[in-house]
Coordinates of N, CA and C in Angstrom, one line a residue:
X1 N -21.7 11.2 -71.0 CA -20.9 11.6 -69.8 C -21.8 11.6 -68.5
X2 N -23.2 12.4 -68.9 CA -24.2 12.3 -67.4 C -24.5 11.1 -66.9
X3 N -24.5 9.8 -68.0 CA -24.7 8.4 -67.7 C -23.7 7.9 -66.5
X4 N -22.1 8.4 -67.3 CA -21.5 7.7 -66.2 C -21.5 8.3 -65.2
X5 N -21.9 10.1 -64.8 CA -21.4 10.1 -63.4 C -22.8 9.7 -62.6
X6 N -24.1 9.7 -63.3 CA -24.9 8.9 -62.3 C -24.8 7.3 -62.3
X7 N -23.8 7.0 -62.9 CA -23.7 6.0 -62.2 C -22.9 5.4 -61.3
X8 N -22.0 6.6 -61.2 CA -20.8 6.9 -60.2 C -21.5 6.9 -58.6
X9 N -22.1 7.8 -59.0 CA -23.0 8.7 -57.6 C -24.4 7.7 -57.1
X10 N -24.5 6.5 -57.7 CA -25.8 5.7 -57.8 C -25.1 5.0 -56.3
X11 N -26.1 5.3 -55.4 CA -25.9 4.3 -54.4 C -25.3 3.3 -54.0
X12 N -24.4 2.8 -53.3 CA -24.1 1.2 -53.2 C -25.5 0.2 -52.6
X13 N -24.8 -1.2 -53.3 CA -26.5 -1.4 -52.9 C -26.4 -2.7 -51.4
X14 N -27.2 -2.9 -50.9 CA -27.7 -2.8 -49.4 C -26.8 -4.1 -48.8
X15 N -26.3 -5.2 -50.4 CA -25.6 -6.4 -50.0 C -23.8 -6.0 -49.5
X16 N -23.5 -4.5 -50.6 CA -22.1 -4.2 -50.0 C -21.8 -3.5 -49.0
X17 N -23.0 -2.9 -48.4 CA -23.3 -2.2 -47.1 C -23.4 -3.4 -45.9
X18 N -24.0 -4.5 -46.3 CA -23.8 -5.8 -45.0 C -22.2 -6.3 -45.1
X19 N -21.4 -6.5 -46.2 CA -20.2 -6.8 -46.1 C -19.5 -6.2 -45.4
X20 N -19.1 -4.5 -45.5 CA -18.3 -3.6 -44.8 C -18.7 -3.8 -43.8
X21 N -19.9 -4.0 -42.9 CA -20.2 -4.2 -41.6 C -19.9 -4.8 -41.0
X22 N -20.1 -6.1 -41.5 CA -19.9 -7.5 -40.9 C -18.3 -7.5 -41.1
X23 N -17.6 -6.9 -42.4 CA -16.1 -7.4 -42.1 C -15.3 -6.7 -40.6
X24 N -15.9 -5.0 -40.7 CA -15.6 -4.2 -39.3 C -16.3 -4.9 -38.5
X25 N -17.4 -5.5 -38.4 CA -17.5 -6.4 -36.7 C -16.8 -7.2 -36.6
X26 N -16.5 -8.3 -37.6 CA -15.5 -9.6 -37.1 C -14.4 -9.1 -37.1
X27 N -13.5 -8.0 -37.7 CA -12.3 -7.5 -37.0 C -12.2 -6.9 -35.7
X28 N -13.4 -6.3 -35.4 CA -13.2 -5.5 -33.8 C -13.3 -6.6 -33.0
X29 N -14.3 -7.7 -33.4 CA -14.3 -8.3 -32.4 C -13.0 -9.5 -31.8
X30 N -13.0 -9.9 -33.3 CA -11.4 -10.4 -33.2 C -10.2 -10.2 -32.5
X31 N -10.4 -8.9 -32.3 CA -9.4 -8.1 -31.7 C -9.8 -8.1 -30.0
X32 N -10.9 -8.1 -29.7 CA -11.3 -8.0 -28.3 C -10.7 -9.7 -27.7
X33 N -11.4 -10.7 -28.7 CA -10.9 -12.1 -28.3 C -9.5 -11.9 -28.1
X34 N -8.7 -11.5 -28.8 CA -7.1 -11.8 -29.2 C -6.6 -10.9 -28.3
X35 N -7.2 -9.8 -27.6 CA -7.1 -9.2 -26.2 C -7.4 -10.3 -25.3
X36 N -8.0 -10.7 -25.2 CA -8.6 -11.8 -24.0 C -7.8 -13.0 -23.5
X37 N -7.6 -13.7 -24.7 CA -6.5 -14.6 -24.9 C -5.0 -14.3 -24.1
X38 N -4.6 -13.2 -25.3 CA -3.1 -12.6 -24.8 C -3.1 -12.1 -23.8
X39 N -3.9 -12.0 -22.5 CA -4.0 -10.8 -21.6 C -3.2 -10.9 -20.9
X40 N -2.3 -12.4 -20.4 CA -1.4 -12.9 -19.7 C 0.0 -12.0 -20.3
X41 N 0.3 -12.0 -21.2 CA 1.0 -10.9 -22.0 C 1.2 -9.8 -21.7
X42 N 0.2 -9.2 -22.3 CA -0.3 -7.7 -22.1 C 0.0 -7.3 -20.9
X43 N -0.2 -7.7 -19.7 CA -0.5 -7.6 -18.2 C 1.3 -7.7 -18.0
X44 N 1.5 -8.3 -18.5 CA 3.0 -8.4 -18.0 C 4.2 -7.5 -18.9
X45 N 3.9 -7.2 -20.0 CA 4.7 -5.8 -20.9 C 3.7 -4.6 -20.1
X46 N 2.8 -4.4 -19.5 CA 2.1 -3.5 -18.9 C 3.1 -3.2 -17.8
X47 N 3.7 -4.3 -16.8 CA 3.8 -4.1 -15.4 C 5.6 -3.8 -15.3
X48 N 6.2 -4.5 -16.6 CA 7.4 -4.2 -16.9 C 8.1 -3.2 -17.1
X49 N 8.8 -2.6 -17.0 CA 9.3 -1.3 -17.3 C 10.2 -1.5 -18.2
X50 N 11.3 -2.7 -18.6 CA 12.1 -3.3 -19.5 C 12.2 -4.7 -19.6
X51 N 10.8 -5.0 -20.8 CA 11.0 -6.3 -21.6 C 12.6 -6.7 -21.9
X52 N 13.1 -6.3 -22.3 CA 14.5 -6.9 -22.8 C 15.0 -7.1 -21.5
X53 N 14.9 -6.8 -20.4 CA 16.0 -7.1 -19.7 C 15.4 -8.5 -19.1
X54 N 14.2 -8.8 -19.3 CA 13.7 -10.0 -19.1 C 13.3 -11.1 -20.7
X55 N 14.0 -10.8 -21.5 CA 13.1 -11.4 -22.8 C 12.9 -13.1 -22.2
X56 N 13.9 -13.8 -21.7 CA 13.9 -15.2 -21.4 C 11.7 -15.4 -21.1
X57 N 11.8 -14.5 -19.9 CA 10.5 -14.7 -19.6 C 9.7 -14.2 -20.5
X58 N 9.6 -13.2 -21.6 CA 8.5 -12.9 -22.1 C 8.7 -13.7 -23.1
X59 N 9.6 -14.4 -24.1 CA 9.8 -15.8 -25.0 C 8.7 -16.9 -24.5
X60 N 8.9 -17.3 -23.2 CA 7.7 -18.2 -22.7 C 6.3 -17.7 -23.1
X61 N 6.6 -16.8 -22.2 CA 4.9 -15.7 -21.9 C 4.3 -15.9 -23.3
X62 N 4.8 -15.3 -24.1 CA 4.4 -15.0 -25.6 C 3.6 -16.3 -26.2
X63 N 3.9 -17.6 -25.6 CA 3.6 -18.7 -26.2 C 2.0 -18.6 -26.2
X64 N 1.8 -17.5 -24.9 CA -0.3 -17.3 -25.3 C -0.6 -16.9 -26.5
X65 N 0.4 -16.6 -27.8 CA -0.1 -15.5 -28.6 C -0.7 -16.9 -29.4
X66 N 0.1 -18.0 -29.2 CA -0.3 -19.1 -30.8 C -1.6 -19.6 -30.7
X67 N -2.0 -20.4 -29.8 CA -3.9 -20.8 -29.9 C -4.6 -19.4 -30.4
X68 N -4.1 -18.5 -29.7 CA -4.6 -17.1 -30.2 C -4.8 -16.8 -31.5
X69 N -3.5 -17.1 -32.6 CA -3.5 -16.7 -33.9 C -4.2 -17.7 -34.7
X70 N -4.3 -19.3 -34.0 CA -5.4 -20.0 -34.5 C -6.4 -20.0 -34.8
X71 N -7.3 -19.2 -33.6 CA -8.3 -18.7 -33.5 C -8.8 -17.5 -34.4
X72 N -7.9 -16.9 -34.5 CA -7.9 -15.5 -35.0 C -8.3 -16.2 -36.5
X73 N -7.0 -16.9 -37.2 CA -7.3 -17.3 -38.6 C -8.4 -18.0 -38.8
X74 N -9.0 -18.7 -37.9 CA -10.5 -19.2 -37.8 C -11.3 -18.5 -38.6
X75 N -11.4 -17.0 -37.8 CA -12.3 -16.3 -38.3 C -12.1 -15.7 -39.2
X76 N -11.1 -15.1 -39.6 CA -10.5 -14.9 -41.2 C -11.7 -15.6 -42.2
X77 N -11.2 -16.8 -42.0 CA -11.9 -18.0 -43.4 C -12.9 -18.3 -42.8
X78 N -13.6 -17.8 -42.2 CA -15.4 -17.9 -41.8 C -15.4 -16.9 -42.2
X79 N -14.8 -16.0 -42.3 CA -15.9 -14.7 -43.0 C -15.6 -14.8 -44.1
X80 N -15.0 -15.2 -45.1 CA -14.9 -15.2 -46.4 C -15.4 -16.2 -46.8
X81 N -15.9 -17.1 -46.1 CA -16.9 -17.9 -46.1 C -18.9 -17.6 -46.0
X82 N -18.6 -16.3 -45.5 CA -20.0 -15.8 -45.2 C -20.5 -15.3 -43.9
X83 N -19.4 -16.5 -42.8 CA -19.5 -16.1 -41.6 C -19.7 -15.2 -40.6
X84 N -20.6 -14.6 -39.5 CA -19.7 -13.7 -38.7 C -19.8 -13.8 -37.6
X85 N -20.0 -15.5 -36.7 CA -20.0 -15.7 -35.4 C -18.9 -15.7 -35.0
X86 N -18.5 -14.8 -34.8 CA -16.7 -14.5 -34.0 C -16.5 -14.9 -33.2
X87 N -17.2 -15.1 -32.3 CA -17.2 -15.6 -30.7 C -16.9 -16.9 -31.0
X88 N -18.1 -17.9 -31.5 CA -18.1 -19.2 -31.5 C -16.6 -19.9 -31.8
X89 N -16.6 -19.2 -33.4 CA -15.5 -19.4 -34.3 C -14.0 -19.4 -33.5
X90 N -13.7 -18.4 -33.0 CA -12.5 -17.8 -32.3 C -12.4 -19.0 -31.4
X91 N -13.2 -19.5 -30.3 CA -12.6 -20.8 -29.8 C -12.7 -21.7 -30.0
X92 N -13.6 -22.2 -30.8 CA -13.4 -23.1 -31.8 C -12.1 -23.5 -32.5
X93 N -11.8 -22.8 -33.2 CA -10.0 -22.8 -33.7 C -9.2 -22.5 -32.7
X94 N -9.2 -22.1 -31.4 CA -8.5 -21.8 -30.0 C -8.2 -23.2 -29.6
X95 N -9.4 -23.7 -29.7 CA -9.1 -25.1 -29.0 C -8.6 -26.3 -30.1
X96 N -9.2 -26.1 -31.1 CA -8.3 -27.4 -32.4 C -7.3 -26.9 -32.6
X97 N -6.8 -26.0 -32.3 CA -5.3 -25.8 -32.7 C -4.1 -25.5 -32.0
X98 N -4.8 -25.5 -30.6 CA -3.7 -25.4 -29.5 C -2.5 -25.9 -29.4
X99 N -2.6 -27.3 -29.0 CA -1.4 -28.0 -29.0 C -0.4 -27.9 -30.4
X100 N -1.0 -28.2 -31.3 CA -0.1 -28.2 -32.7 C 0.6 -26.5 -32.6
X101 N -0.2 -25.6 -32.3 CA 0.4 -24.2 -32.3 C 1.3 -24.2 -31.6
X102 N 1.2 -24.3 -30.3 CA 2.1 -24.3 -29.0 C 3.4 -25.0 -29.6
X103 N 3.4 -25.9 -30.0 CA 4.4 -26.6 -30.4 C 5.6 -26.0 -31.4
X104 N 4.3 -25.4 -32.8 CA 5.2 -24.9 -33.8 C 5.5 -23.5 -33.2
X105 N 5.3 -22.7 -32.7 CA 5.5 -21.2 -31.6 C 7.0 -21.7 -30.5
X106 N 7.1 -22.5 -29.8 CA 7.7 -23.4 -29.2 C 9.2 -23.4 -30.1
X107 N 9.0 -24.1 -31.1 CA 10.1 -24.6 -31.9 C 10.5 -23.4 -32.9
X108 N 10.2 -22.1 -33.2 CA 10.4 -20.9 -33.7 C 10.8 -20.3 -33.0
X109 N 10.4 -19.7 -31.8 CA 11.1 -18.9 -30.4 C 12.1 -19.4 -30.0
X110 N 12.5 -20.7 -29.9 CA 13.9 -21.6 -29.6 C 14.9 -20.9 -30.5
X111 N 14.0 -21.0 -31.8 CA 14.9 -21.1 -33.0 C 15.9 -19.3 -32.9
X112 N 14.8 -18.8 -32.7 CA 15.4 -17.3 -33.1 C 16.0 -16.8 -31.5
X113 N 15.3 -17.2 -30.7 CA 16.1 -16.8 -29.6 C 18.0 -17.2 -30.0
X114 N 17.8 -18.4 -30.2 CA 19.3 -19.1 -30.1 C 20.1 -18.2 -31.1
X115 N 19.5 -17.8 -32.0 CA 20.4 -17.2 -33.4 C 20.5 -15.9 -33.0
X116 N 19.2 -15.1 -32.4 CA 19.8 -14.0 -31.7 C 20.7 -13.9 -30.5
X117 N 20.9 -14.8 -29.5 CA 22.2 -15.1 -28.3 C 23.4 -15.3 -29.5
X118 N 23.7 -15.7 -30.1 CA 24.7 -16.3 -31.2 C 25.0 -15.1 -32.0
X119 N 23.9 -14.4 -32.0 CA 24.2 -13.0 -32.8 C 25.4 -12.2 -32.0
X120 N 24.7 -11.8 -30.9 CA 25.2 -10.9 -29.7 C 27.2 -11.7 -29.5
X121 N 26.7 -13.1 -29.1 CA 28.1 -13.4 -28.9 C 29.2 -13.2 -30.1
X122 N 28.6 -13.4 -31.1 CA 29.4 -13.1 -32.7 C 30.2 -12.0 -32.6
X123 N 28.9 -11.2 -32.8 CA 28.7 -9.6 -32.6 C 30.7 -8.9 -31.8
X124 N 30.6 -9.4 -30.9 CA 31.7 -9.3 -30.0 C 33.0 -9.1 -30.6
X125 N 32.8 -10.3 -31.6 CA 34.6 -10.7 -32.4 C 34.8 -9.8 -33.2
X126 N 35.8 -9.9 -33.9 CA 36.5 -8.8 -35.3 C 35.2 -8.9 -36.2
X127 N 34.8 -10.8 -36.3 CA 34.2 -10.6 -37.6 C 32.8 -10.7 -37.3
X128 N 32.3 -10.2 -36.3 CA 31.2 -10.7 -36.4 C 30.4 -9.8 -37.4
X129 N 30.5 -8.6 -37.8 CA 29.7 -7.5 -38.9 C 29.4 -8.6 -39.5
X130 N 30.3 -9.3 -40.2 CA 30.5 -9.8 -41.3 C 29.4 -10.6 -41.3
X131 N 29.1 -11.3 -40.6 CA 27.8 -12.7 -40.2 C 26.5 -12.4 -40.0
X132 N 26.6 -10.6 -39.3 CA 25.0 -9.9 -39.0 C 24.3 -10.6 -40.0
X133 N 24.2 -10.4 -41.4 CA 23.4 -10.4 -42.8 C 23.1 -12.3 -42.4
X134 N 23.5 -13.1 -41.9 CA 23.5 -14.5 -41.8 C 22.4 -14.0 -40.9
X135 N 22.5 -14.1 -39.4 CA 21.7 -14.0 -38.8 C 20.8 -13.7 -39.0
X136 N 20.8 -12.4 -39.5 CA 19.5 -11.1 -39.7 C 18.3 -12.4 -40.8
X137 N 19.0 -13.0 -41.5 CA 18.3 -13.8 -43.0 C 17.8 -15.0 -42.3
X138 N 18.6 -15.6 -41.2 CA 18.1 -16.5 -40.6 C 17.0 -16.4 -39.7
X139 N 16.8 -15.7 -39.0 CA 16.3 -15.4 -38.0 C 14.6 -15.2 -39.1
X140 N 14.8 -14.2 -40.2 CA 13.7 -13.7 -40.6 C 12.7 -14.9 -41.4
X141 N 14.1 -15.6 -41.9 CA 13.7 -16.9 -42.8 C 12.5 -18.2 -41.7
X142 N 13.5 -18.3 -40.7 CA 12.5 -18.6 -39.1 C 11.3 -18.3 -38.7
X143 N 11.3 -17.1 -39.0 CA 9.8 -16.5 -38.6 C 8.8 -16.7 -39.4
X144 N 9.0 -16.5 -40.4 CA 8.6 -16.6 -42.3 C 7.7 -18.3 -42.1
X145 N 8.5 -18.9 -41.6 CA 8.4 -20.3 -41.8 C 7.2 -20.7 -40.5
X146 N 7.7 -20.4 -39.6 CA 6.8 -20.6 -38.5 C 5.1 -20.1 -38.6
X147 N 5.3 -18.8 -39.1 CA 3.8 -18.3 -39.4 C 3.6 -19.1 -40.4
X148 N 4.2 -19.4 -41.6 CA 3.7 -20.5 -42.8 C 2.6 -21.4 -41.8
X149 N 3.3 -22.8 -40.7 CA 3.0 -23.6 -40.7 C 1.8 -23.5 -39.9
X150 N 2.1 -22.3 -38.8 CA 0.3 -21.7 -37.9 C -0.2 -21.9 -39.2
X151 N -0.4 -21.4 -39.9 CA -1.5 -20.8 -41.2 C -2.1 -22.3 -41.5
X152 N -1.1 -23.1 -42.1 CA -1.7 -24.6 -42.4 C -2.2 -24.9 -40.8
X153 N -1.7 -25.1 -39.9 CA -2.5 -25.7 -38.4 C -3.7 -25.1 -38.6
X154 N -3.9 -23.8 -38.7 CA -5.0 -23.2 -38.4 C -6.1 -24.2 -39.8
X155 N -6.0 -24.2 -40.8 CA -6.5 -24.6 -42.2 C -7.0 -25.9 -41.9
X156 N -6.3 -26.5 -41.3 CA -6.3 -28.7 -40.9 C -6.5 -28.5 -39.6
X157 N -6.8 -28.3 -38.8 CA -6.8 -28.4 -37.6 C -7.0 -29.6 -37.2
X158 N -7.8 -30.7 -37.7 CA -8.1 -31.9 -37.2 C -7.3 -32.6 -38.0
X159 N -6.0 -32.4 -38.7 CA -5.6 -33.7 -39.3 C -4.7 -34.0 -39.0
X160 N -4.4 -35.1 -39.1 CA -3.1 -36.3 -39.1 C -1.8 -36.1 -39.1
X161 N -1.3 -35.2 -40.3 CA -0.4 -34.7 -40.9 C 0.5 -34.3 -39.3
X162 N 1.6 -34.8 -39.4 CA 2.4 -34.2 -38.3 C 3.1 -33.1 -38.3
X163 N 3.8 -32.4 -37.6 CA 4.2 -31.0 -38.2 C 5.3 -31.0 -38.5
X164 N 6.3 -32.2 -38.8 CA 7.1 -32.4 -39.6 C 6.9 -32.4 -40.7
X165 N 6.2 -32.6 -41.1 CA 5.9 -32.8 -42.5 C 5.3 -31.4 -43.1
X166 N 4.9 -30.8 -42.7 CA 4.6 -29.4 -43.2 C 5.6 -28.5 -43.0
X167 N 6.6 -28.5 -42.5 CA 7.6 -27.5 -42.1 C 8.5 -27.5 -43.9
X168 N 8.5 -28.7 -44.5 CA 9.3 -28.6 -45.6 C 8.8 -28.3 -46.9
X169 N 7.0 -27.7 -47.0 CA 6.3 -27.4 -48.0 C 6.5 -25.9 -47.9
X170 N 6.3 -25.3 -46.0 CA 6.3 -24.0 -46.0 C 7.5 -23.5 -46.3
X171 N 9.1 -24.3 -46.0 CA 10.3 -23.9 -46.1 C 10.2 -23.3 -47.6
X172 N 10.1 -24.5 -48.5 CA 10.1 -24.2 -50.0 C 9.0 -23.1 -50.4
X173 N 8.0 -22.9 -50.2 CA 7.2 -22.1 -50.7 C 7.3 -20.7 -50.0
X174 N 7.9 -20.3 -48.8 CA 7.9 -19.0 -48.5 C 9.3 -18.4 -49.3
X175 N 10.6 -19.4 -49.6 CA 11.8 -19.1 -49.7 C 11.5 -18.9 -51.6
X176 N 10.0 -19.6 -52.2 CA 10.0 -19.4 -53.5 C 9.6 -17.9 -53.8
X177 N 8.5 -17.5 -52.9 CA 7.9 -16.6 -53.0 C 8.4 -15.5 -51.8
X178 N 9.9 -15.2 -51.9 CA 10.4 -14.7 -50.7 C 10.0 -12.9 -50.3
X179 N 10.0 -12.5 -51.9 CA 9.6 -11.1 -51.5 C 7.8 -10.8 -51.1
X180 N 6.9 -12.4 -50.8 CA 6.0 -11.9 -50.0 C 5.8 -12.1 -48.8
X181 N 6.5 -13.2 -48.6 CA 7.6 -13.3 -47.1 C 7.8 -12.1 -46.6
X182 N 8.5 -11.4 -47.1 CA 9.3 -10.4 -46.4 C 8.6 -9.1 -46.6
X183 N 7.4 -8.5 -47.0 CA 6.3 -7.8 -46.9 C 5.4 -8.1 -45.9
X184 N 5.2 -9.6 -45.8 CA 4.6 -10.0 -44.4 C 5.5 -9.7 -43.1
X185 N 6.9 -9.8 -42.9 CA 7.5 -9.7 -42.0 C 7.5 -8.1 -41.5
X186 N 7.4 -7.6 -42.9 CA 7.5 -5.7 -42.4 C 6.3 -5.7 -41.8
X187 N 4.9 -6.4 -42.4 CA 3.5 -6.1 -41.3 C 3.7 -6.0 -40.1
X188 N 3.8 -7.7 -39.8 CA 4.2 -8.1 -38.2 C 5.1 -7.3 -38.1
X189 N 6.5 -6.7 -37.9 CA 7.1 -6.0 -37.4 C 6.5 -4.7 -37.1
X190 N 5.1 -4.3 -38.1 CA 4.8 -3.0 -37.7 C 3.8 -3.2 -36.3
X191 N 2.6 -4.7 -36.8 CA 2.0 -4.9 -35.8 C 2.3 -5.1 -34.1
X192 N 3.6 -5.4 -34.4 CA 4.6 -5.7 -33.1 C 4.8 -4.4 -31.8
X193 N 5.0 -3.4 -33.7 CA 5.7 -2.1 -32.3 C 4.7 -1.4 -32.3
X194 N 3.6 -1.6 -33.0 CA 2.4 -0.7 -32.8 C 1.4 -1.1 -30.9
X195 N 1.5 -2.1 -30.9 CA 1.4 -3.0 -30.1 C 2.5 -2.4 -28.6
X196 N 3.5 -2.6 -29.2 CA 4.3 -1.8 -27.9 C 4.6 -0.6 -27.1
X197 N 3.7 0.4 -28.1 CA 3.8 1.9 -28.4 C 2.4 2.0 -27.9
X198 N 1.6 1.6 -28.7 CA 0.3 2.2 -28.2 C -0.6 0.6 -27.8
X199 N -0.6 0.4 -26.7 CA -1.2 -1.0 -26.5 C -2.8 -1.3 -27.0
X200 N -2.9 0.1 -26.1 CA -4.9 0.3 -26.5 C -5.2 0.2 -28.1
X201 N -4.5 1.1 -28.9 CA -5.0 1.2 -30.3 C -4.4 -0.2 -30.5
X202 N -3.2 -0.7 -30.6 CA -3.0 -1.8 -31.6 C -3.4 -3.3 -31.5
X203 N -4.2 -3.2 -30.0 CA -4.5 -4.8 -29.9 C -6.3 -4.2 -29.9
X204 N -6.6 -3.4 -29.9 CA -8.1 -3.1 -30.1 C -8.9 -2.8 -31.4
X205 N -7.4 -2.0 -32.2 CA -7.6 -1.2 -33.8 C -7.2 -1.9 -34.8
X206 N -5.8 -1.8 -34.3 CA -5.2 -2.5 -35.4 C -4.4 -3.2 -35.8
X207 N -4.6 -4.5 -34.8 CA -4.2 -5.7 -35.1 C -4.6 -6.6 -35.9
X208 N -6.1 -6.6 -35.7 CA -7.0 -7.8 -36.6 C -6.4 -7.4 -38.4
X209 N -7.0 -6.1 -38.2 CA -6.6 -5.8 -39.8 C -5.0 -6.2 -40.2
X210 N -3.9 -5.9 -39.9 CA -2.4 -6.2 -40.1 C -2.4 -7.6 -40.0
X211 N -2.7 -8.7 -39.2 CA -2.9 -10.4 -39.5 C -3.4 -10.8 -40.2
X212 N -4.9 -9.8 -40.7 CA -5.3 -10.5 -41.8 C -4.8 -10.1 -43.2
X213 N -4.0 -8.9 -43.5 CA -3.2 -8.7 -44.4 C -1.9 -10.3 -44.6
X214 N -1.6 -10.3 -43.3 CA -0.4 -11.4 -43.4 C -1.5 -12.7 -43.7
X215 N -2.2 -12.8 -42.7 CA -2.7 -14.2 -43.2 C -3.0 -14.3 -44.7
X216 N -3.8 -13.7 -45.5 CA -4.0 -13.7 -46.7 C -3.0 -14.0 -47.7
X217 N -2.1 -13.3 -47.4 CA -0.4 -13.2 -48.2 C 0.1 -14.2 -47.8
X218 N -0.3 -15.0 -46.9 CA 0.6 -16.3 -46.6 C 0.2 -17.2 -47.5
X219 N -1.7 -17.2 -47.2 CA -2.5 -18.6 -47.7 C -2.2 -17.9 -49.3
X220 N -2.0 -17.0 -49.6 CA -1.6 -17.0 -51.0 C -0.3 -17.6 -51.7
X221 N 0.7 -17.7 -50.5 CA 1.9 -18.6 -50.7 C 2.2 -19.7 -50.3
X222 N 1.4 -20.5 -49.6 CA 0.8 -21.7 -49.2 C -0.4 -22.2 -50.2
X223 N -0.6 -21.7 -51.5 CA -1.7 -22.0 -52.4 C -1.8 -23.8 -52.8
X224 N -0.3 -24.0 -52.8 CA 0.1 -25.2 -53.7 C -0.1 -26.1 -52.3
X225 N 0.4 -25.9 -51.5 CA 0.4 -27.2 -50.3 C -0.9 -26.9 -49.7
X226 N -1.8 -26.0 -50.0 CA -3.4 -26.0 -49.3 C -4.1 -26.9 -50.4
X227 N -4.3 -27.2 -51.0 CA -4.7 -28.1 -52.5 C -4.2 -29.2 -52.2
X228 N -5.6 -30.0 -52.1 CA -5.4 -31.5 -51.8 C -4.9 -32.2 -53.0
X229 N -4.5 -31.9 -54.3 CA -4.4 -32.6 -55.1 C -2.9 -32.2 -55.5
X230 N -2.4 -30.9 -54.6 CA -0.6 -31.0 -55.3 C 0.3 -32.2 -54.1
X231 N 1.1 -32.7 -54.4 CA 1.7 -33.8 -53.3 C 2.3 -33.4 -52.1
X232 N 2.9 -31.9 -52.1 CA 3.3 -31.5 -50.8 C 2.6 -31.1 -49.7
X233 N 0.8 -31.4 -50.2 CA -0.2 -31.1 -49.2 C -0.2 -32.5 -48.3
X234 N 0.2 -33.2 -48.5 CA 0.3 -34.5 -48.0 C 2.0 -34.6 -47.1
X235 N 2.5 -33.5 -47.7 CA 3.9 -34.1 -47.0 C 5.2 -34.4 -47.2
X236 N 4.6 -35.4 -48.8 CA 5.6 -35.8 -49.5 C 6.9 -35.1 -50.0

């Protein structure tokens, strides 16, 4: 019994002491970038006294978050790679993934904006109760899908592959694996209002950590179409 508790109480040794470090620097720092980036944002839910009464304009605004989340996933898979030049990394993926993000961010925000106006106007009639569960599934099913396809942008950043073609690997694989879809959605929705509540803590503390929970749970449901050798990594 004395065996095991000194070997309970034996030290950690010096290599799992450099990991926990390095993983807490590339998340704080992460977080400083992803401040930097979003600042156009930030500065404007800062100055606002009611986002909703303007969402039209913060739907645009927001579109700083996607090179951002490129970046971000950059460093994710550098560090699990061994990595911990955050700086470099973070614009590195900022810049190869810009356009393709913008675009898929672009065509998600369209999407849910419209189903939320369509909500509201529903909402109005006798039946609209009835349709909420349509929306509410659509809308989440949308979001689900969109971060799918960042996650692959972020992964390929220099490839070919158009983002047509990936939108119908992510559709099927988040809707297979829907209950981690929707574990991811509770994160971001916590990161969202943590974010709104407390600006300083959640884009300084604890945002890196909450994205890379999602990102992980994603690339874990994206396993099949990240694998160059199943056919839907291609498209097909």
């Amino acid at each position: 019994m004395s065996v095991h508790l000194r070997g309970l109480l034996r030290p950690a040794q010096q290599t799992t002491y450099e990991k926990v470090f390095d993983t807490v620097y590339v998340g704080l720092m992460t977080n400083v970038l992803l401040a930097v980036a979003c600042s156009p944002l930030l500065a404007a839910l800062a100055i606002v006294r009611d986002p909703f009464a303007s969402w039209p304009f913060f739907v645009v605004l927001s579109s700083v978050c996607a090179p951002a989340l490129g970046g971000a996933f950059r460093c994710f898979a550098a560090l699990g790679e061994g990595s911990t030049a955050v700086f470099r990394t973070f614009w590195y993926g900022y810049r190869r993934t810009a356009a393709r993000a913008l675009a898929v961010w672009a065509a998600g925000a369209a999407a849910v904006s419209m189903l939320a106006v369509d909500a509201v106007v529903v909402s109005r009639t006798a039946w609209g109760p009835a349709l909420a569960p349509f929306f509410i599934t659509a809308a989440a099913l949308v979001v689900a899908v969109t971060f799918a396809v960042m996650v692959l942008v972020a992964e390929t950043p220099g490839a070919a592959v158009r983002l047509r073609a990936l939108v119908r690997p992510c559709l099927y694989l988040v809707a297979r694996r829907w209950y981690l879809a929707a574990a991811n959605l509770v994160v971001l929705g916590l990161a969202v209002t943590i974010v709104l509540v407390k600006p300083v803590i959640g884009v300084l503390v604890v945002c890196s950590p909450l994205l890379y929970a999602v990102w992980a749970t994603t690339r874990f449901i994206l396993a099949p179409a990240l694998s160059r050798d199943d056919p839907m990594a291609s498209g097909s």
